[in-house]
Tab-separated table of C-alpha atoms and ligand atoms in Angstrom:
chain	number	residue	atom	x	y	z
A	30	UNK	CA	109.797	-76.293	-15.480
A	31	UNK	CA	109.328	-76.985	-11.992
A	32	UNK	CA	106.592	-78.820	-10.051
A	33	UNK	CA	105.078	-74.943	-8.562
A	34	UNK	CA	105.112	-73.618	-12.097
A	35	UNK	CA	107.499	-72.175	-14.951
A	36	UNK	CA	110.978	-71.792	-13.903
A	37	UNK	CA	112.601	-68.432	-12.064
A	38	UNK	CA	115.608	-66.815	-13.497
A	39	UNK	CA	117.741	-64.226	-11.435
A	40	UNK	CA	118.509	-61.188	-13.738
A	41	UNK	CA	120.955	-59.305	-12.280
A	42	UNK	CA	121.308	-56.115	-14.324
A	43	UNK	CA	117.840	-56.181	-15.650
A	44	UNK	CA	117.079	-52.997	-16.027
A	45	UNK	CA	119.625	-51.928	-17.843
A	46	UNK	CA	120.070	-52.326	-21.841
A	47	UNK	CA	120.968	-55.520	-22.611
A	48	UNK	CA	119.975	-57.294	-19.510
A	49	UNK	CA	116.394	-55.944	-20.215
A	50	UNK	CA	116.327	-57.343	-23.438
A	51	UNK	CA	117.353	-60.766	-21.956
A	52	UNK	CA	114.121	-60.602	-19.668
A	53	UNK	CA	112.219	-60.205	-22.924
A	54	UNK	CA	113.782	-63.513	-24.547
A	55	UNK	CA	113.658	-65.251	-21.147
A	56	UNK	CA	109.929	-64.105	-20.861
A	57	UNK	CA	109.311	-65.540	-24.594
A	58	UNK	CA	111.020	-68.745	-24.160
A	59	UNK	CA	108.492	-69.662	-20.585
A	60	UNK	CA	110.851	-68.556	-18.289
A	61	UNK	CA	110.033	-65.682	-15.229
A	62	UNK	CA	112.358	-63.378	-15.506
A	63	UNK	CA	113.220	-61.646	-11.974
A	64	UNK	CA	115.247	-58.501	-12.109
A	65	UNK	CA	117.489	-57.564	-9.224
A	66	UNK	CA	119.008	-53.666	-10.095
A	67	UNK	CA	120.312	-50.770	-8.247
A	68	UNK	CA	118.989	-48.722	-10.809
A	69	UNK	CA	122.546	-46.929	-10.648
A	70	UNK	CA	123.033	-47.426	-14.127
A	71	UNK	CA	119.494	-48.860	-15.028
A	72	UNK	CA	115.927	-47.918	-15.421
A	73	UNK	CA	112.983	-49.102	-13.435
A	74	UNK	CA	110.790	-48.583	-16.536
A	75	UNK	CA	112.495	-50.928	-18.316
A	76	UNK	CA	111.239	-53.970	-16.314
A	77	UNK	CA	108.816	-54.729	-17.773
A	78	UNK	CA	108.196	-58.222	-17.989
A	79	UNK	CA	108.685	-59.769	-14.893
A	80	UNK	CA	108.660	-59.042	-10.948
A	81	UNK	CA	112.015	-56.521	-9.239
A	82	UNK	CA	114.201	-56.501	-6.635
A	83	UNK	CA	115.832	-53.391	-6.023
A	84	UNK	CA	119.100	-54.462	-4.984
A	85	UNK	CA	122.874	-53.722	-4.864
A	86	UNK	CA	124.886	-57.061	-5.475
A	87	UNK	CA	127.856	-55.565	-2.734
A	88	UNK	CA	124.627	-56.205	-0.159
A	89	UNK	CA	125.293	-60.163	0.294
A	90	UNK	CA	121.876	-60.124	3.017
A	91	UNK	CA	120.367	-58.661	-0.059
A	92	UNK	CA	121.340	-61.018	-2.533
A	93	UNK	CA	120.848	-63.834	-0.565
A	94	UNK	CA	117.156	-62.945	0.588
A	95	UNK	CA	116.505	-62.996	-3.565
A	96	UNK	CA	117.819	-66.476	-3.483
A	97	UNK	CA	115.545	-67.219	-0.989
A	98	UNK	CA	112.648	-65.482	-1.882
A	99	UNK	CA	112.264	-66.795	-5.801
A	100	UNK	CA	114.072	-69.549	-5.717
A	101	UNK	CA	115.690	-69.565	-9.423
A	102	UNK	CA	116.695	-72.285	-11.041
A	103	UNK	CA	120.062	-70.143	-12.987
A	104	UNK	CA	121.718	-66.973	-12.828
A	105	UNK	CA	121.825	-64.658	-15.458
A	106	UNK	CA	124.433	-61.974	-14.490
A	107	UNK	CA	124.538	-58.531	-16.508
A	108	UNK	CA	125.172	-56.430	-13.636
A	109	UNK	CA	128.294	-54.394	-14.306
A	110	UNK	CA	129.731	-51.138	-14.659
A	111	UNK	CA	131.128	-50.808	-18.032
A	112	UNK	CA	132.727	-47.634	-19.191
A	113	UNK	CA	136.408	-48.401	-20.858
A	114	UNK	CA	136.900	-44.656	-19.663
A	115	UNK	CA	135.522	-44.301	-16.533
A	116	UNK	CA	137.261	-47.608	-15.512
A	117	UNK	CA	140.778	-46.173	-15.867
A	118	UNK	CA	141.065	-43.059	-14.151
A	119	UNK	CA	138.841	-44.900	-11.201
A	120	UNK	CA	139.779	-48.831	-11.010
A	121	UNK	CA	138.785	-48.858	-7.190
A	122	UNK	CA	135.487	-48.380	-7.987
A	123	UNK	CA	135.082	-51.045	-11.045
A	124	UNK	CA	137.487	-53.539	-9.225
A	125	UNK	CA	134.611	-53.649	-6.150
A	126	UNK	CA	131.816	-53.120	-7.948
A	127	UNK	CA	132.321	-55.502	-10.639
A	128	UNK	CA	134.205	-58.124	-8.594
A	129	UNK	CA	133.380	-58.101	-5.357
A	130	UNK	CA	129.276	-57.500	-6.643
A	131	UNK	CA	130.206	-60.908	-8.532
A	132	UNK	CA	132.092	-62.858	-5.908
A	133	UNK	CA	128.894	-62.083	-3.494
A	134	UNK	CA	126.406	-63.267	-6.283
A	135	UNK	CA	128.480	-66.564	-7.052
A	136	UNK	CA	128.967	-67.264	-3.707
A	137	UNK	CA	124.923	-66.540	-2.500
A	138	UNK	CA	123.959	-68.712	-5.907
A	139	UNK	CA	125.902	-71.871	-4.823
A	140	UNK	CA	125.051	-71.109	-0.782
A	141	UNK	CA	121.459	-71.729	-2.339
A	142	UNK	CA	122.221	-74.490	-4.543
A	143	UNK	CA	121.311	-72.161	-8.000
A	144	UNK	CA	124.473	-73.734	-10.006
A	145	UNK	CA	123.507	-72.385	-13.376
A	146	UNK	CA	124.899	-69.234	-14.570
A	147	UNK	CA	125.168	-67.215	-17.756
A	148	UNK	CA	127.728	-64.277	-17.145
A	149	UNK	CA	128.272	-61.232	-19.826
A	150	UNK	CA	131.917	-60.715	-20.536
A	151	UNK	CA	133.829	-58.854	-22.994
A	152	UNK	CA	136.137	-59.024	-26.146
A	153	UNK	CA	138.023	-56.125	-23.505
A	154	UNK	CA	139.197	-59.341	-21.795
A	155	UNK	CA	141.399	-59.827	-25.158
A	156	UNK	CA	143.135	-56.743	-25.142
A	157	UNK	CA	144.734	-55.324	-28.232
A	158	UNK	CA	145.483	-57.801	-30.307
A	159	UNK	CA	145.289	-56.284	-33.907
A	160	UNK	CA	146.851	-59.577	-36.066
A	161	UNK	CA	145.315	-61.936	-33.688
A	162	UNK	CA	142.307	-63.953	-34.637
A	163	UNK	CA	140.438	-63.957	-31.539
A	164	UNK	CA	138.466	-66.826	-30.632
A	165	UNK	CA	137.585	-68.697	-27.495
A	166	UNK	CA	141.247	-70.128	-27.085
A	167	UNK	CA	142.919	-66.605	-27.534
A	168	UNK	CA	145.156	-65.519	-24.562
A	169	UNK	CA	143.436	-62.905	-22.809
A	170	UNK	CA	145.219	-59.566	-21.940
A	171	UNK	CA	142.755	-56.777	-21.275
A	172	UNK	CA	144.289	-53.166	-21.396
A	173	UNK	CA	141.609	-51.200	-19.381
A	174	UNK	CA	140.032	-51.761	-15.661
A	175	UNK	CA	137.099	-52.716	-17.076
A	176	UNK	CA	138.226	-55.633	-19.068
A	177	UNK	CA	140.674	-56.787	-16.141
A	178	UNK	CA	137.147	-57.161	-13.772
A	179	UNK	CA	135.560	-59.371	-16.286
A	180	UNK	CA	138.759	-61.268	-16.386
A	181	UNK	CA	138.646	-61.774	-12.857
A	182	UNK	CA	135.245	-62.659	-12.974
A	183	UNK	CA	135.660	-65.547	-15.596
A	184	UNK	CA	138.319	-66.870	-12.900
A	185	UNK	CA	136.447	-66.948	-10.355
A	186	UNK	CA	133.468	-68.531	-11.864
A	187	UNK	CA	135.773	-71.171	-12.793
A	188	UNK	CA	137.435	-71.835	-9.280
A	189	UNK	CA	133.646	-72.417	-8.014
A	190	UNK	CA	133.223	-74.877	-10.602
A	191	UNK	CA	136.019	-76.545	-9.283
A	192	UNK	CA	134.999	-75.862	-5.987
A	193	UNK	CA	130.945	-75.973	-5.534
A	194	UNK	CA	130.035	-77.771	-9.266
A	195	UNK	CA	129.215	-74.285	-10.217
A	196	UNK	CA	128.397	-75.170	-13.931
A	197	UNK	CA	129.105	-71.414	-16.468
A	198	UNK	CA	128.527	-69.977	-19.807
A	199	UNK	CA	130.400	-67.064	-20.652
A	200	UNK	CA	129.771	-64.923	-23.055
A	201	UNK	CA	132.163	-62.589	-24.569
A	202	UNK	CA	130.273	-59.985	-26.401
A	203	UNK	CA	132.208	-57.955	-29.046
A	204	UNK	CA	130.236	-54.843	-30.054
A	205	UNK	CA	126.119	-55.079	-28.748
A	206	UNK	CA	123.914	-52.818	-30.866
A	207	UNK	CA	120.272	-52.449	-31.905
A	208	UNK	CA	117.059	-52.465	-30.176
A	209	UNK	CA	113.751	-54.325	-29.572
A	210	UNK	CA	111.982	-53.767	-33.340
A	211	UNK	CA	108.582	-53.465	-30.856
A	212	UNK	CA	110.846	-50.602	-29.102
A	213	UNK	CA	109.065	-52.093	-25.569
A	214	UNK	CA	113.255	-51.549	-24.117
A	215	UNK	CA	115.875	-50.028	-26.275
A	216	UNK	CA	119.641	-48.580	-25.623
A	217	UNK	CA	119.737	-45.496	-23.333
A	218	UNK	CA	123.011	-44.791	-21.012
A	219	UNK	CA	123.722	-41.452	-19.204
A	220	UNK	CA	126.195	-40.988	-19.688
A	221	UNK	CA	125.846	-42.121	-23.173
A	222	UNK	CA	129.543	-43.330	-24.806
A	223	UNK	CA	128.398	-45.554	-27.381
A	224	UNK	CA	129.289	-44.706	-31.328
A	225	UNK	CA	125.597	-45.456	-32.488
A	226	UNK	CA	123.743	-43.543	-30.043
A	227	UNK	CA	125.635	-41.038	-29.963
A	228	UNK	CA	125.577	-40.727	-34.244
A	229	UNK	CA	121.469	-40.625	-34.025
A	230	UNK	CA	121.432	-38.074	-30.921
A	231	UNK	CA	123.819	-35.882	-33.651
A	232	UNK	CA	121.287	-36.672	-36.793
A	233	UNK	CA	118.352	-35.347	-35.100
A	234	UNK	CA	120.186	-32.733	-32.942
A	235	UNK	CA	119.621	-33.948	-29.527
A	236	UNK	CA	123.544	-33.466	-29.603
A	237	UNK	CA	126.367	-31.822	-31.040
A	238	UNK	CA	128.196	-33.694	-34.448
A	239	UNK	CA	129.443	-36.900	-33.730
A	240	UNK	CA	133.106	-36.299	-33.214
A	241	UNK	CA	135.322	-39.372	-35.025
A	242	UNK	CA	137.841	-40.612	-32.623
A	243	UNK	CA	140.956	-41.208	-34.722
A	244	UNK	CA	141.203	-41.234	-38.475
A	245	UNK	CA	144.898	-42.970	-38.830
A	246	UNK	CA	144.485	-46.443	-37.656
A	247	UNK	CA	145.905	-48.711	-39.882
A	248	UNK	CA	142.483	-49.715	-41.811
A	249	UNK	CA	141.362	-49.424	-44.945
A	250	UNK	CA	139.571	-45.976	-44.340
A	251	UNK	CA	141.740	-45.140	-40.754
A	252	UNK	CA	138.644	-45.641	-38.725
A	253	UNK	CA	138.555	-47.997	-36.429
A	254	UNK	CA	137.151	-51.406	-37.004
A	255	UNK	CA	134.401	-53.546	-34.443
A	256	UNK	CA	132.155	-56.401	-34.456
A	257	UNK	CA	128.560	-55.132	-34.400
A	258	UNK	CA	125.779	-57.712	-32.820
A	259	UNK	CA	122.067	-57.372	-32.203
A	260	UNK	CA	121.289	-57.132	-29.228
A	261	UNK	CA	117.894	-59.205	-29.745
A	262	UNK	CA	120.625	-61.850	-31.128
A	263	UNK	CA	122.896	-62.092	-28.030
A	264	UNK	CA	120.179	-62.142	-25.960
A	265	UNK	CA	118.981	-65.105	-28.064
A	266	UNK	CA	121.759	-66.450	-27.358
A	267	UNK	CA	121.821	-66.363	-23.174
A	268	UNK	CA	118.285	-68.520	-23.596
A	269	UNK	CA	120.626	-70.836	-25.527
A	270	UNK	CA	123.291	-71.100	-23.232
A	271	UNK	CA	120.805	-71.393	-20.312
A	272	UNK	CA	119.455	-74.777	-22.147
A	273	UNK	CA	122.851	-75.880	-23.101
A	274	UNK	CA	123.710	-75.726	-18.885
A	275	UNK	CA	120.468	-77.822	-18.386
A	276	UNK	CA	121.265	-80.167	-20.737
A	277	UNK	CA	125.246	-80.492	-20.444
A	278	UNK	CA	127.085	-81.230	-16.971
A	279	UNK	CA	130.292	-78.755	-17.884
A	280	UNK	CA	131.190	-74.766	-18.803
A	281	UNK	CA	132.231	-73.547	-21.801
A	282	UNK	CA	132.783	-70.113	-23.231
A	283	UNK	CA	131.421	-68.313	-26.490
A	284	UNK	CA	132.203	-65.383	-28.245
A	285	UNK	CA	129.205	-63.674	-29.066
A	286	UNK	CA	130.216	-61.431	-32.794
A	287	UNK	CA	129.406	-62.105	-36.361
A	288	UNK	CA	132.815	-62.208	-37.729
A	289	UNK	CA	132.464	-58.816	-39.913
A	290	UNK	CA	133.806	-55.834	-39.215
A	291	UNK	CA	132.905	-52.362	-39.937
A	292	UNK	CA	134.884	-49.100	-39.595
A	293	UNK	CA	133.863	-45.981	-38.053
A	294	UNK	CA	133.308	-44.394	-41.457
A	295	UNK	CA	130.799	-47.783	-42.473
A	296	UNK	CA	128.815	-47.081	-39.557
A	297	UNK	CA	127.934	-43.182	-40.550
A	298	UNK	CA	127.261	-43.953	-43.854
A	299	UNK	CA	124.823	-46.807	-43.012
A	300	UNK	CA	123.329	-44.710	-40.615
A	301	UNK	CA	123.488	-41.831	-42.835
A	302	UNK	CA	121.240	-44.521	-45.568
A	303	UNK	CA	119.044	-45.967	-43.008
A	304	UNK	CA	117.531	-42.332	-41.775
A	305	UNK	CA	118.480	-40.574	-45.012
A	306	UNK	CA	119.582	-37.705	-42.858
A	307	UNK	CA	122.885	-35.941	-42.494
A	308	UNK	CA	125.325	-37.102	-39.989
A	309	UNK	CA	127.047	-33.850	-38.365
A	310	UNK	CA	130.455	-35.289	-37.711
A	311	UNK	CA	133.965	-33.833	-37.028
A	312	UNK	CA	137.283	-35.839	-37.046
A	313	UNK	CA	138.854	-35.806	-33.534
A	314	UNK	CA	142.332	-37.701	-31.960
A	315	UNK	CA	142.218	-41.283	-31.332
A	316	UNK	CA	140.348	-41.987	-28.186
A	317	UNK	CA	142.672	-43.515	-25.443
A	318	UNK	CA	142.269	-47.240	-25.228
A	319	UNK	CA	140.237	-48.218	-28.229
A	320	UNK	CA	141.837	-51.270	-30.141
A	321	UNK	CA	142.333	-50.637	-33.521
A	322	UNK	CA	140.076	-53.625	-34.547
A	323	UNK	CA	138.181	-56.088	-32.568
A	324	UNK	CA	136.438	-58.447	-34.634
A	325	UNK	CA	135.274	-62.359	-33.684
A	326	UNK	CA	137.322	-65.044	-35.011
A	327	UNK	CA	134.960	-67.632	-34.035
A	328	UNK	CA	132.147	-69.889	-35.084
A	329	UNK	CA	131.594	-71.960	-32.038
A	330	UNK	CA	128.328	-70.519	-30.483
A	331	UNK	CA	126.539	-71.094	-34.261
A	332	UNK	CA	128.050	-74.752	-33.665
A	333	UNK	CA	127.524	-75.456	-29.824
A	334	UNK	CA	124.441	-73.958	-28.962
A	335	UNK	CA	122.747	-73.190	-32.631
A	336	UNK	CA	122.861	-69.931	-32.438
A	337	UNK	CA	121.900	-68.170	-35.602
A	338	UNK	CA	121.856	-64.153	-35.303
A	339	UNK	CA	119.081	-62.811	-37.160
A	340	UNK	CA	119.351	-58.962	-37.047
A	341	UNK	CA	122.785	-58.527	-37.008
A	342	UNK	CA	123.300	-56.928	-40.537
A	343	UNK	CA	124.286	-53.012	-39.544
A	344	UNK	CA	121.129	-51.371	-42.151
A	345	UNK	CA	118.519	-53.621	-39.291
A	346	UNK	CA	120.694	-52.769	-36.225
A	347	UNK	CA	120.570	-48.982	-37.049
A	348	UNK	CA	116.706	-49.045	-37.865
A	349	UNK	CA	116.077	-50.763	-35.259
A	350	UNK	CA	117.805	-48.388	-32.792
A	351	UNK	CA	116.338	-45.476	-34.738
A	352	UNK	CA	113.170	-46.572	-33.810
A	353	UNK	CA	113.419	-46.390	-30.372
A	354	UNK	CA	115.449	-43.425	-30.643
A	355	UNK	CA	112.794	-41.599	-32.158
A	356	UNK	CA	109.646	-43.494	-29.866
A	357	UNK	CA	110.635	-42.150	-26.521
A	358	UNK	CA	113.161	-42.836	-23.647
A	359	UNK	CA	113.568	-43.737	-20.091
A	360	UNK	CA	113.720	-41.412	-17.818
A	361	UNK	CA	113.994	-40.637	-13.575
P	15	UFG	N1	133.612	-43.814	-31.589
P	15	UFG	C1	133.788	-42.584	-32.214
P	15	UFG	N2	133.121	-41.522	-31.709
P	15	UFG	C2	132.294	-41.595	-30.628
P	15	UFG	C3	132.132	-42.845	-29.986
P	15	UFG	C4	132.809	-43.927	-30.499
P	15	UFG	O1	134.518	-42.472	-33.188
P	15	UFG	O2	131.741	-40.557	-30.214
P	15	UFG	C5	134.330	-44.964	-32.120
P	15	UFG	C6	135.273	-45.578	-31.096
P	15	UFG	O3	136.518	-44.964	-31.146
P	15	UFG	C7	135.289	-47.026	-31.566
P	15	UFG	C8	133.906	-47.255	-32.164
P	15	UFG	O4	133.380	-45.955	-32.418
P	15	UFG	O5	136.227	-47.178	-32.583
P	15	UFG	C9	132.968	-47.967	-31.220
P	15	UFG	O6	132.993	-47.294	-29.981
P	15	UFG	P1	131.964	-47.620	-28.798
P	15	UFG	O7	132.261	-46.669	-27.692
P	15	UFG	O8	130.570	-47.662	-29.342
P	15	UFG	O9	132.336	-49.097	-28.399
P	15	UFG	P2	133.741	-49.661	-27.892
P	15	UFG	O10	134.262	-50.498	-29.010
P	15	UFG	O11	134.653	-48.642	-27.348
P	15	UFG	O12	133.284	-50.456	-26.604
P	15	UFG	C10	132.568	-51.644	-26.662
P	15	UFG	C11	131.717	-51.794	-25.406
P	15	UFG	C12	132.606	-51.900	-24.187
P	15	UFG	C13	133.606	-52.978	-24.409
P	15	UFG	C14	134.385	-52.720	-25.655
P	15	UFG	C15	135.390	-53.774	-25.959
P	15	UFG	O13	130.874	-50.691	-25.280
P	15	UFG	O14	131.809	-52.202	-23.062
P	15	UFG	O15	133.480	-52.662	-26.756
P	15	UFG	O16	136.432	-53.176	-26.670
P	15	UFG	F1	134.485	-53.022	-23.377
């Protein structure tokens, strides 16, 4: 804390999904979380628990005048386009909004000193690596636009460490599911991409059956396979990688998975047990660019920072996103 009062945190991407869970945990922990968004991809009615600045990170003045105007002691940056998709048939637009919007932030945080900063990656930065085990050491070779801009990212935050003493924690996060249990914020993209949202908007008919993208992968059931993670856990652990960068001098990256993996197939019938409904599904072609399996390989961030997830388990993660599913959404 500092002398004026608790300590300021710069959210960028705070109204979106996971970063507005992160305000939550900051909140919780005594921190003030302050949320700079576009609201491109975000919601203003998820900020909810501290002030916003609406804000577009390509706008250095903009960026800048946040510095100056809360003085935060760290930087947590979720700001990011992030559609595997999207990020292929236009890499212009990822490559400057996701890098450049970074280079201004890391630049503007070390112009004003704020040399703490927590940065959401990606197990995209991997690439597909299907007999790899993929922890923090594995060679990174993203296959998609999106991955490639997180890459850069993680470069460039290390450069300013060289550079400016620019002291990171990096989190790459394999697959982030779930939802406040209070349902205060939950998961809501438009366009929505994501296997689990997409599965409850089919159960209770906001959508269309859930179309299965591939059944002859080389699993057990042909499904794809991914690391599912609460998102109330990941977030838990940004708070713990913000104390680990006021208590250490160095950076250091984490995966952020539990080590299981579940197939496409697992997922529908633990949703299909958790809301004891139906899942409409069809079986589709493989979706271009999806990895066979992605699944974490390490245990470091349970033996660095502490981190224990909680909710993780895919019958809580599912509940917990039928909640919110069912209590409402955002909306413009
Ligand atoms: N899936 C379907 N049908 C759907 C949607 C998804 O079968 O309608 C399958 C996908 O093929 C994949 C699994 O469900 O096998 C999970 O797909 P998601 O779209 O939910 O998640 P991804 O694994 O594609 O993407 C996630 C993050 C990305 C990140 C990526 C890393 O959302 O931001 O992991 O691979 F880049």
């Amino acid at each position: 804390m500092s002398g004026s009062g608790p300590d300021h945190v710069l959210v960028t991407g705070g109204a979106g999904y996971i970063g507005s869970h992160a305000c939550k945990a900051l909140k919780a922990a005594g921190f003030v979380p302050v949320t700079f968004d576009n609201l491109v991809t975000g919601w203003q009615e998820a900020v909810k628990f501290g002030p916003f600045v609406q804000g577009d990170l390509l706008d250095r003045a903009a960026v800048d005048a946040a510095f100056a105007a809360w003085k935060p002691v760290a930087v947590m940056h979720f700001a990011a386009l992030s559609q595997v998709g999207e990020s292929m048939s236009q890499p212009g637009k990822y490559w400057r909004n996701n890098v450049l919007g970074s280079l201004n932030l890391i630049e503007a945080a070390c112009a004003a000193g704020c040399l703490d900063f927590v940065f959401s990656s990606t197990c995209a930065t991997y690439g597909d690596q299907d007999n790899v085990v993929l922890d923090e050491g594995t060679a990174q070779h993203p296959i998609n636009a999106y991955g490639a801009s997180k890459r850069a990212i993680e470069d460039v935050l290390r450069d300013f460490g060289v550079s400016h003493g620019l002291r990171s924690v990096i989190f790459r996060y394999f697959n982030v599911a779930g939802g406040d249990p209070d349902a205060e914020v939950g998961e809501f993209h438009r366009p929505e991409t994501h296997l689990i949202p997409l599965m409850l908007d089919a159960i209770d008919g906001r959508r269309g059956a859930l179309t299965i993208f591939g059944t002859d992968y080389p699993t057990p059931d042909g499904t794809c396979i991914r690391d599912y993670v609460h998102v109330c856990d990941l977030v838990d652990a940004h708070v713990l990688g913000l104390r680990w960068l006021q208590a250490n001098k160095g950076s250091r990256v984490f995966n952020l998975g539990t080590g299981t993996g579940f197939s496409v197939r697992e997922v529908v019938a633990a949703s299909r047990s958790v809301t004891n409904r139906d899942v409409p599904m069809v079986e589709g072609p493989r979706r271009a660019g999806d990895c066979t399996k992605l699944v974490s390989g390490s245990t470091r961030a349970a033996a660095e920072l502490g981190w224990t997830p909680h909710r993780s388990d895919m019958a809580t993660m599912i509940a917990d996103a039928w909640r919110w599913h069912q209590s409402g959404h955002y909306s413009r």
